[in-house]
PDB file of C-alpha atoms and ligand atoms in Angstrom:
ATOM      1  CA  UNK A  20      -5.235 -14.339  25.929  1.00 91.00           C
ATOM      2  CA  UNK A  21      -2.416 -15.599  24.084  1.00 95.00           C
ATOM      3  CA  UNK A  22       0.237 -12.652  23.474  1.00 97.00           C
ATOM      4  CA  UNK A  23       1.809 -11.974  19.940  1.00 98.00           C
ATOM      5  CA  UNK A  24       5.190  -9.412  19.410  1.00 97.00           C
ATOM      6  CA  UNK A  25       4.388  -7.305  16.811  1.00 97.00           C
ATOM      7  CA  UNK A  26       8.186  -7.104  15.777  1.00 97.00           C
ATOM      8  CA  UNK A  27       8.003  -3.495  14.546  1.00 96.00           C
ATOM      9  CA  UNK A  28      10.014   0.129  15.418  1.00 92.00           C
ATOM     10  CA  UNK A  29       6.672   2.036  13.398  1.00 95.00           C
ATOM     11  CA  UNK A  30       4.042   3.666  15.547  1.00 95.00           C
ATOM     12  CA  UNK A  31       1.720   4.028  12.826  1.00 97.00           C
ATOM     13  CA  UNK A  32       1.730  -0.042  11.980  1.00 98.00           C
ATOM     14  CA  UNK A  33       1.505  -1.026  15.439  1.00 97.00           C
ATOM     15  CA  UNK A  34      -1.655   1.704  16.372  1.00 98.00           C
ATOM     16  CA  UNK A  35      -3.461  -0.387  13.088  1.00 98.00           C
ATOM     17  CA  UNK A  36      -2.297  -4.260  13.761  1.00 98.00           C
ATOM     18  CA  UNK A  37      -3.499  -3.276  17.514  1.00 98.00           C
ATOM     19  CA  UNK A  38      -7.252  -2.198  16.441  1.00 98.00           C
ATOM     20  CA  UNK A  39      -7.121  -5.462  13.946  1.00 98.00           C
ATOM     21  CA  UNK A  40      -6.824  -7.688  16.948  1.00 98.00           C
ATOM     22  CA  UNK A  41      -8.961  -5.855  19.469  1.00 96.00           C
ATOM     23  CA  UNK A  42     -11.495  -8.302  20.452  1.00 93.00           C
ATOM     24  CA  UNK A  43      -9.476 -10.778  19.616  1.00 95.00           C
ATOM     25  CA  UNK A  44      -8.153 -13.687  21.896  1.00 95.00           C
ATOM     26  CA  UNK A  45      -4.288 -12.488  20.651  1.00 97.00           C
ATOM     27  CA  UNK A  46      -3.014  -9.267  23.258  1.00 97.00           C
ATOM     28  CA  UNK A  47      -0.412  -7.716  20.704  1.00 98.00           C
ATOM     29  CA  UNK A  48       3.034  -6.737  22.176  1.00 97.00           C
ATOM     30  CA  UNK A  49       5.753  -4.564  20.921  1.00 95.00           C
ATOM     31  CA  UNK A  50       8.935  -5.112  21.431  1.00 91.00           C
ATOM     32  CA  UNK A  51       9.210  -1.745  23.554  1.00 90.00           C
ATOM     33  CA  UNK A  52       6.668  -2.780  26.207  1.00 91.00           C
ATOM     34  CA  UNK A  53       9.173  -5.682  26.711  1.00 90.00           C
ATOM     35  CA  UNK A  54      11.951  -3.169  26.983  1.00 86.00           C
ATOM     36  CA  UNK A  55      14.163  -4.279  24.432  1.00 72.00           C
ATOM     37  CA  UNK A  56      14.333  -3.515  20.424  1.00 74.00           C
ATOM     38  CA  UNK A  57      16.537  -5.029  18.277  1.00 78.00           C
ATOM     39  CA  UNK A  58      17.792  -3.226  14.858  1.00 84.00           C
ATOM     40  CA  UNK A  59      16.805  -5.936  12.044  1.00 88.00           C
ATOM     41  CA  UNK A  60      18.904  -4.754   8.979  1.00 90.00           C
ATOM     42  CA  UNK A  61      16.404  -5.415   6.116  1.00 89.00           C
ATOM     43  CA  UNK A  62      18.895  -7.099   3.524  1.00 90.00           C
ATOM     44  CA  UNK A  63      16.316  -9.142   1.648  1.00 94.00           C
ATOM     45  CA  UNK A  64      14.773  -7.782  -1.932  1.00 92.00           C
ATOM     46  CA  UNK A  65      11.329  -8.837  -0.892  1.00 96.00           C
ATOM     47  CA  UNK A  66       8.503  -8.227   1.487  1.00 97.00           C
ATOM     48  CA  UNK A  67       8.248 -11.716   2.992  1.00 98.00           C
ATOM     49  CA  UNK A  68      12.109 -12.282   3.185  1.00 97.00           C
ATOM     50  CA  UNK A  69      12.407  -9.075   4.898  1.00 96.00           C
ATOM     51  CA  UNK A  70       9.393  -9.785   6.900  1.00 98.00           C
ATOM     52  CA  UNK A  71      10.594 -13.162   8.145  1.00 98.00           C
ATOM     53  CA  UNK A  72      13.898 -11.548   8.708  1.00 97.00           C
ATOM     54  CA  UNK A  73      12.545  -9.020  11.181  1.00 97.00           C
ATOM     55  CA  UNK A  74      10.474 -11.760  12.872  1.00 97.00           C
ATOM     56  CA  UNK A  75      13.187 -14.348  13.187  1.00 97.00           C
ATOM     57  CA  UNK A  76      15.228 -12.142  15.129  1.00 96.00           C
ATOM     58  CA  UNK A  77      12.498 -10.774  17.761  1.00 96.00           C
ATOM     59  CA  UNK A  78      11.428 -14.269  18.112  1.00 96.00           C
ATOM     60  CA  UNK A  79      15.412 -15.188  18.878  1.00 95.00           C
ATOM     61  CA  UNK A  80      15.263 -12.609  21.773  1.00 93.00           C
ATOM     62  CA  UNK A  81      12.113 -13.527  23.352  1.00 94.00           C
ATOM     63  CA  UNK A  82      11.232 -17.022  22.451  1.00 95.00           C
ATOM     64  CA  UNK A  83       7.643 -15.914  22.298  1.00 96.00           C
ATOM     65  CA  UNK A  84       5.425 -15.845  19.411  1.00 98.00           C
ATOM     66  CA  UNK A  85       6.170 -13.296  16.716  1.00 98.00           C
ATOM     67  CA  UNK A  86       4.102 -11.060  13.911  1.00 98.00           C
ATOM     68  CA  UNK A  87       5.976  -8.979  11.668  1.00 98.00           C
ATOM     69  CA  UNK A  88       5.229  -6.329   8.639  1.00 98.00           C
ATOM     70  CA  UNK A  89       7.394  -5.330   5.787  1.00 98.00           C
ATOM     71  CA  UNK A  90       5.494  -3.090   3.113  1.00 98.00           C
ATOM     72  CA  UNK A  91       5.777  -0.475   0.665  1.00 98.00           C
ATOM     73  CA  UNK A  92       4.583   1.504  -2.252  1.00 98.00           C
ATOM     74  CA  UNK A  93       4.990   0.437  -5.732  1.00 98.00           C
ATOM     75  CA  UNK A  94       4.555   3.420  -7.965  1.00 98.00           C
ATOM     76  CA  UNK A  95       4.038   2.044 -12.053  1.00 98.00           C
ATOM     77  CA  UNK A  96       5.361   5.205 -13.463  1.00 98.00           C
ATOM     78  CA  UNK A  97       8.214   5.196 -11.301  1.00 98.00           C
ATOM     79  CA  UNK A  98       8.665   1.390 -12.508  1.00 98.00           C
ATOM     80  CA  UNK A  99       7.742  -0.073  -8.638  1.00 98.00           C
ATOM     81  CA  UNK A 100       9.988   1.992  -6.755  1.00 98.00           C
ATOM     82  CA  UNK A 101      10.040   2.741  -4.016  1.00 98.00           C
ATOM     83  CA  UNK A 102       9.126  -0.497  -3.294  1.00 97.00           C
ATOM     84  CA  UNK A 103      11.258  -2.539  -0.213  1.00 94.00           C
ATOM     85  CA  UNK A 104      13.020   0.550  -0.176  1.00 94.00           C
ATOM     86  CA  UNK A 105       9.920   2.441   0.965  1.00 97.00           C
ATOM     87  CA  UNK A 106      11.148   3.278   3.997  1.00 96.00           C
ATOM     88  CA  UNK A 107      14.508   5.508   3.824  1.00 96.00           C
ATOM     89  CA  UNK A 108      13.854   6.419   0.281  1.00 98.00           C
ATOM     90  CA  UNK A 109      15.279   9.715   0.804  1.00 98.00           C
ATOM     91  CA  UNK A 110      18.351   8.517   2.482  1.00 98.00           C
ATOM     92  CA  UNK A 111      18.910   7.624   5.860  1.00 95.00           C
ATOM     93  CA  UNK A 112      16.991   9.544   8.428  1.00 96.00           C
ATOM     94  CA  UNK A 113      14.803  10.911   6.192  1.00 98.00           C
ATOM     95  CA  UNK A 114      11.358  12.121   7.331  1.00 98.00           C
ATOM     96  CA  UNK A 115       8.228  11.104   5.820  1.00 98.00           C
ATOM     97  CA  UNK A 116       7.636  14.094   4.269  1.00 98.00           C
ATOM     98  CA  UNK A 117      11.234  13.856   2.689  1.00 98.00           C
ATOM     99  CA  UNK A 118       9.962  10.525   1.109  1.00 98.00           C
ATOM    100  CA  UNK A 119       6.787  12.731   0.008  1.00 98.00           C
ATOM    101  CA  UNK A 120       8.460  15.281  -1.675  1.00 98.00           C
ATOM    102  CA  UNK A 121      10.878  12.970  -3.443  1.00 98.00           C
ATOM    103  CA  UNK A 122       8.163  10.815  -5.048  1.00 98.00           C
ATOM    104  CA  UNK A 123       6.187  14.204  -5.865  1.00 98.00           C
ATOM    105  CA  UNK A 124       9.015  15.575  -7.674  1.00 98.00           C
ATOM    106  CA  UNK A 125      10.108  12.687  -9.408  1.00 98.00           C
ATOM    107  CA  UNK A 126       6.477  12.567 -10.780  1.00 98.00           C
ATOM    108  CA  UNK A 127       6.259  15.540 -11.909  1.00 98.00           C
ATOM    109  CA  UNK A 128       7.368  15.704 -15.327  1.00 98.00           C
ATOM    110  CA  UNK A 129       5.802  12.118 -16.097  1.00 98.00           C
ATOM    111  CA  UNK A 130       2.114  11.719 -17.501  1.00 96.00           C
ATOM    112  CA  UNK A 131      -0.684  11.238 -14.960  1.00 96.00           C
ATOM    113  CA  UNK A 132      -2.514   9.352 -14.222  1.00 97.00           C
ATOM    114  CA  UNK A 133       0.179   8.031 -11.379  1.00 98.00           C
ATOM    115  CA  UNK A 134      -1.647   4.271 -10.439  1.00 98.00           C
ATOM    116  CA  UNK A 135       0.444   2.829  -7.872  1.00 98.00           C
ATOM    117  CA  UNK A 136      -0.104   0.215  -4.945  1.00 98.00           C
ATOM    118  CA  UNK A 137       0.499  -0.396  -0.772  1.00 98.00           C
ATOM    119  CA  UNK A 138       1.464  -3.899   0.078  1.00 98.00           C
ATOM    120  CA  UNK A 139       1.844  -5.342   2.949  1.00 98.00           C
ATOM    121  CA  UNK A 140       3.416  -8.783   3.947  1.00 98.00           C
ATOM    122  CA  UNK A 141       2.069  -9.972   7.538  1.00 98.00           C
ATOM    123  CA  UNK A 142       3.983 -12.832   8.786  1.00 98.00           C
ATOM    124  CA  UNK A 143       3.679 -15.013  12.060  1.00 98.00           C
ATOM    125  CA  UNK A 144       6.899 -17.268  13.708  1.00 98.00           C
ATOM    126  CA  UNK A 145       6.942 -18.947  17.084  1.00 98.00           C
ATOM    127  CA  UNK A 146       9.265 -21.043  16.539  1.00 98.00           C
ATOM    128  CA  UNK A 147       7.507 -24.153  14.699  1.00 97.00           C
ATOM    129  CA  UNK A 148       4.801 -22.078  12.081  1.00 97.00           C
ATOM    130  CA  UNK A 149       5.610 -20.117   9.283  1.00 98.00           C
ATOM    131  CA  UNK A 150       2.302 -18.120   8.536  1.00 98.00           C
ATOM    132  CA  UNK A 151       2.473 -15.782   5.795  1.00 98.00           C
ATOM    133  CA  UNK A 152      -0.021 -13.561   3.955  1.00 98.00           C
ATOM    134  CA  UNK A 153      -0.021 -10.902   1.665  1.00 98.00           C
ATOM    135  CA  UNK A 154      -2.347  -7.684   1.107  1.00 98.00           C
ATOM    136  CA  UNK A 155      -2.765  -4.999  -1.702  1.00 98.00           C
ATOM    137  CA  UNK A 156      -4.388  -1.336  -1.816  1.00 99.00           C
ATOM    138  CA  UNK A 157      -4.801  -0.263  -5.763  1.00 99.00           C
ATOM    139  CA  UNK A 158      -4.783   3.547  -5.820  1.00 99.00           C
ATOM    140  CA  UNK A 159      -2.662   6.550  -7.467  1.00 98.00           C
ATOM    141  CA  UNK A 160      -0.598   9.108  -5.972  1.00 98.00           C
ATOM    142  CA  UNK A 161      -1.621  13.091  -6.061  1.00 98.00           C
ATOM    143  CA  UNK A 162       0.955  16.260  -6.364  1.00 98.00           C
ATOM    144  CA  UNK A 163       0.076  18.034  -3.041  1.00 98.00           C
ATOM    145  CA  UNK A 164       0.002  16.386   0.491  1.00 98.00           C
ATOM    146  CA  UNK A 165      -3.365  16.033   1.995  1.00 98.00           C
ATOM    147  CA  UNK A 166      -4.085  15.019   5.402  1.00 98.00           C
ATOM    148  CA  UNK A 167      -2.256  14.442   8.700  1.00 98.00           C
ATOM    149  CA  UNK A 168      -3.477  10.932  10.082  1.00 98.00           C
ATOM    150  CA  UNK A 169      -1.970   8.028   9.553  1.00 98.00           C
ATOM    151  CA  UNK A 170       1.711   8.209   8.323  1.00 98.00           C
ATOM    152  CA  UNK A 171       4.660   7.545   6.120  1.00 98.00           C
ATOM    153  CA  UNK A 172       2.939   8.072   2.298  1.00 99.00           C
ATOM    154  CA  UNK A 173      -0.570   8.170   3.420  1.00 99.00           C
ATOM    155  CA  UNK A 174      -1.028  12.076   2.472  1.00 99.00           C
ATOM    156  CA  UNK A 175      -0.152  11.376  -1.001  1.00 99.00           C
ATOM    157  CA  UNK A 176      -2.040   8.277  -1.642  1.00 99.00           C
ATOM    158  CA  UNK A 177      -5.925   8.393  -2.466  1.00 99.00           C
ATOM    159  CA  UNK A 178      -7.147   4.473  -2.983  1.00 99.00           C
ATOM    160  CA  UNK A 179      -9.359   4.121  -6.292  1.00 98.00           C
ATOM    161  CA  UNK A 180     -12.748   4.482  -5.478  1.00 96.00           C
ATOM    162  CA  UNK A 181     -12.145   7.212  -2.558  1.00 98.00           C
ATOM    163  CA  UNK A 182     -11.997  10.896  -2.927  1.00 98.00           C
ATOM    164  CA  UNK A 183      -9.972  11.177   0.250  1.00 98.00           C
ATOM    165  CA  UNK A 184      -6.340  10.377   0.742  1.00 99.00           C
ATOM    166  CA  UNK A 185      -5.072   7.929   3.523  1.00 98.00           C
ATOM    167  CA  UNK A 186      -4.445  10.845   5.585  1.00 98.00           C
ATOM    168  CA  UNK A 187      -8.124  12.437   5.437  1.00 98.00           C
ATOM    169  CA  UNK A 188      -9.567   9.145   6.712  1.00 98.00           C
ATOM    170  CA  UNK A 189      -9.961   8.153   9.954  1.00 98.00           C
ATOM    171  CA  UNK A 190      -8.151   5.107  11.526  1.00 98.00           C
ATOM    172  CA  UNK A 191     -11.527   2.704  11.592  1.00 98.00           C
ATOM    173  CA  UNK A 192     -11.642   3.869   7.692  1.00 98.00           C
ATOM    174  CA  UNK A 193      -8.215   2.971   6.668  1.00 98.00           C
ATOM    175  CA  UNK A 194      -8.461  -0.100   8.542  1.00 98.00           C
ATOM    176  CA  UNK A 195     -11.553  -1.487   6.794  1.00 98.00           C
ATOM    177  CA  UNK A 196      -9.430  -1.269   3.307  1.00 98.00           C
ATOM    178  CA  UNK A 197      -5.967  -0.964   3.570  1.00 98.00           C
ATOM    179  CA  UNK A 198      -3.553  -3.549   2.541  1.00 98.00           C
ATOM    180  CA  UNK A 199      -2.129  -4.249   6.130  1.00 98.00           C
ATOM    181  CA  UNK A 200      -5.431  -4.661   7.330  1.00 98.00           C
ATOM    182  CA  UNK A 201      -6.172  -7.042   4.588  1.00 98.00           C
ATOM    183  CA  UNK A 202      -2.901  -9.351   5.232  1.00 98.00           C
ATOM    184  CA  UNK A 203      -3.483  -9.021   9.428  1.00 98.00           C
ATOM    185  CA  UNK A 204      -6.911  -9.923   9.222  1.00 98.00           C
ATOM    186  CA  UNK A 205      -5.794 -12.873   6.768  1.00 98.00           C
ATOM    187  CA  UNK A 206      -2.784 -13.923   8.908  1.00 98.00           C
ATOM    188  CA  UNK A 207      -5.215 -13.796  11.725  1.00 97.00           C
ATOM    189  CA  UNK A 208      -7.994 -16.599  10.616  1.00 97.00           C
ATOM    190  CA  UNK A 209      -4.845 -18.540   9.414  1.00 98.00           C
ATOM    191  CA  UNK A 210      -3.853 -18.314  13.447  1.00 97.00           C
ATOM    192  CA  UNK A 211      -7.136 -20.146  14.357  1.00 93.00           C
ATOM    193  CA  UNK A 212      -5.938 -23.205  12.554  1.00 94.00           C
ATOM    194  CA  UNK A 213      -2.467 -24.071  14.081  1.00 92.00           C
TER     195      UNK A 213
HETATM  196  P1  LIG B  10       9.394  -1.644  10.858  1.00 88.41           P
HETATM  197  O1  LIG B  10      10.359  -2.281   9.861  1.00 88.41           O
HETATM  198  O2  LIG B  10      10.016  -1.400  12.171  1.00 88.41           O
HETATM  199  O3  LIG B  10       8.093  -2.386  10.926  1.00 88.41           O
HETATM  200  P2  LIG B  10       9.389   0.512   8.912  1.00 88.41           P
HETATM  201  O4  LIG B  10       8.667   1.812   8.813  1.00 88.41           O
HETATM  202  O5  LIG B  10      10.891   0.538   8.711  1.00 88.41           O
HETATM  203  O6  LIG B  10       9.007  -0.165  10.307  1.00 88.41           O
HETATM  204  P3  LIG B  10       9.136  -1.063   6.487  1.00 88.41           P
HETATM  205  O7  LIG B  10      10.570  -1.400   6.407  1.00 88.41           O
HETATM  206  O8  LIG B  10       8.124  -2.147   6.217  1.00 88.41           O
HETATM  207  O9  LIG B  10       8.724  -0.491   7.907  1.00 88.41           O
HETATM  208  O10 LIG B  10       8.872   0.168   5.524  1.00 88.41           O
HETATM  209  C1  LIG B  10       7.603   0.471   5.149  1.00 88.41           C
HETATM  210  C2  LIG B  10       7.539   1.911   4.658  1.00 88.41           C
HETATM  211  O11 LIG B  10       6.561   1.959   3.612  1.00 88.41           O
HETATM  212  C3  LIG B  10       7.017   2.827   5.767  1.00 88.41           C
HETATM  213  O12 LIG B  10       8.068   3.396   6.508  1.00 88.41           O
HETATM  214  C4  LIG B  10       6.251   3.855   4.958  1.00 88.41           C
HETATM  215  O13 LIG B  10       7.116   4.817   4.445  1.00 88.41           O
HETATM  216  C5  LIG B  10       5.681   3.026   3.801  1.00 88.41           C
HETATM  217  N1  LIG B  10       4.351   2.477   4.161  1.00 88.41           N
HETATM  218  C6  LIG B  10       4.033   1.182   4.462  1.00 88.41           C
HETATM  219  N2  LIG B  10       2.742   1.068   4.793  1.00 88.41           N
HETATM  220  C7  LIG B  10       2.227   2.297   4.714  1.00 88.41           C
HETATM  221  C8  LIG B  10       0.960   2.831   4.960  1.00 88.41           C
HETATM  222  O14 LIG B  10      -0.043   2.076   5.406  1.00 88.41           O
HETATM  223  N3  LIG B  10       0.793   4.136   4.776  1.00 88.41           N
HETATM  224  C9  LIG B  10       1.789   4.924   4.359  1.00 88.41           C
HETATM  225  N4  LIG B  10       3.030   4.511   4.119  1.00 88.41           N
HETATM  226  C10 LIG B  10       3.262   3.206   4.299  1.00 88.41           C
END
């Protein structure tokens, strides 16, 4: 088994990039189980930069090999925010349900349909390779939270051709559409070639 860092502070994103690679020959790591997590300050204005940047510095600490996800939700009517700034949307500290609330309200007086999009950059670094791949779940947002798997804007988010939200669907069910699963599971046959 070859082990892989998954260079991330999120629960939720390491529970799905875990089941991606189960029954895989990669064992994926977090930077916790090695007892040591480094605070990447996300300066970059896009997924991969950011990505890279989180990656670059977990692989500086460890000198082993590296995945890392940056992602977000583009919203059209909110002209793609909050985008890279997904995250602390709210402010700093926020809760995901702060982030919820904010996007709800802002939507509110604007015309629905409200089409927006996850993406998620995946990105690999040990070092020598630079692996990068990119995955997208089309969808639109709804006024009321439904839901309590998953996390972050997953209560809020129903992907087209789904009645259910994020939330309402099991973690097998996200993971055979979502955006991060389509980037891991890219990033991973990538893998098999270096
Ligand atoms: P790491 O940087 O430590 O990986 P993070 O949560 O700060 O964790 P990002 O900077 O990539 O990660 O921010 C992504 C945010 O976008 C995340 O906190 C959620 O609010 C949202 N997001 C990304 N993927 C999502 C998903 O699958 N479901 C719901 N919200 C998601």
């Amino acid at each position: 088994m070859t082990k892989i860092i998954f260079a991330t502070g999120n629960a939720g994103k390491l529970q799905e990039v875990k089941k991606i690679f189960e029954n895989s020959e990669y064992e994926i790591i977090s930077p916790t189980d090695l007892g040591n997590v480094v605070e990447v300050e996300e300066t970059e204005n896009t997924f991969e930069g950011n990505a890279f940047l989180k990656a670059e510095a977990v692989y500086n600490q460890f000198k082993l090999p590296v995945m890392a996800d940056d992602s977000g939700l583009e919203i059209d009517q909110l002209q793609g925010r909050p985008g890279v700034l997904s995250a602390r949307y709210a402010g700093e500290n926020c809760t995901y349900d702060d982030n919820n609330d904010k996007v709800i309200k802002e939507l509110e007086p604007l015309a629905k349909p409200y089409t927006a999009r996850f993406i998620s950059c995946a990105v690999y670094y040990d070092g020598a390779a630079r692996l990068s791949a990119l995955g997208k779940l089309e969808g639109k947002i709804i006024s009321e939270k439904r839901g309590t798997n998953g996390f972050g804007y997953d209560p809020i988010f129903v992907p087209k051709d789904s009645d259910k939200t994020l939330a309402e669907m099991t973690l097998d069910e996200k993971n055979s559409i979502s955006h991060r699963y389509k980037a891991f599971n890219e990033l991973k046959t990538m893998l098999l070639k270096i």
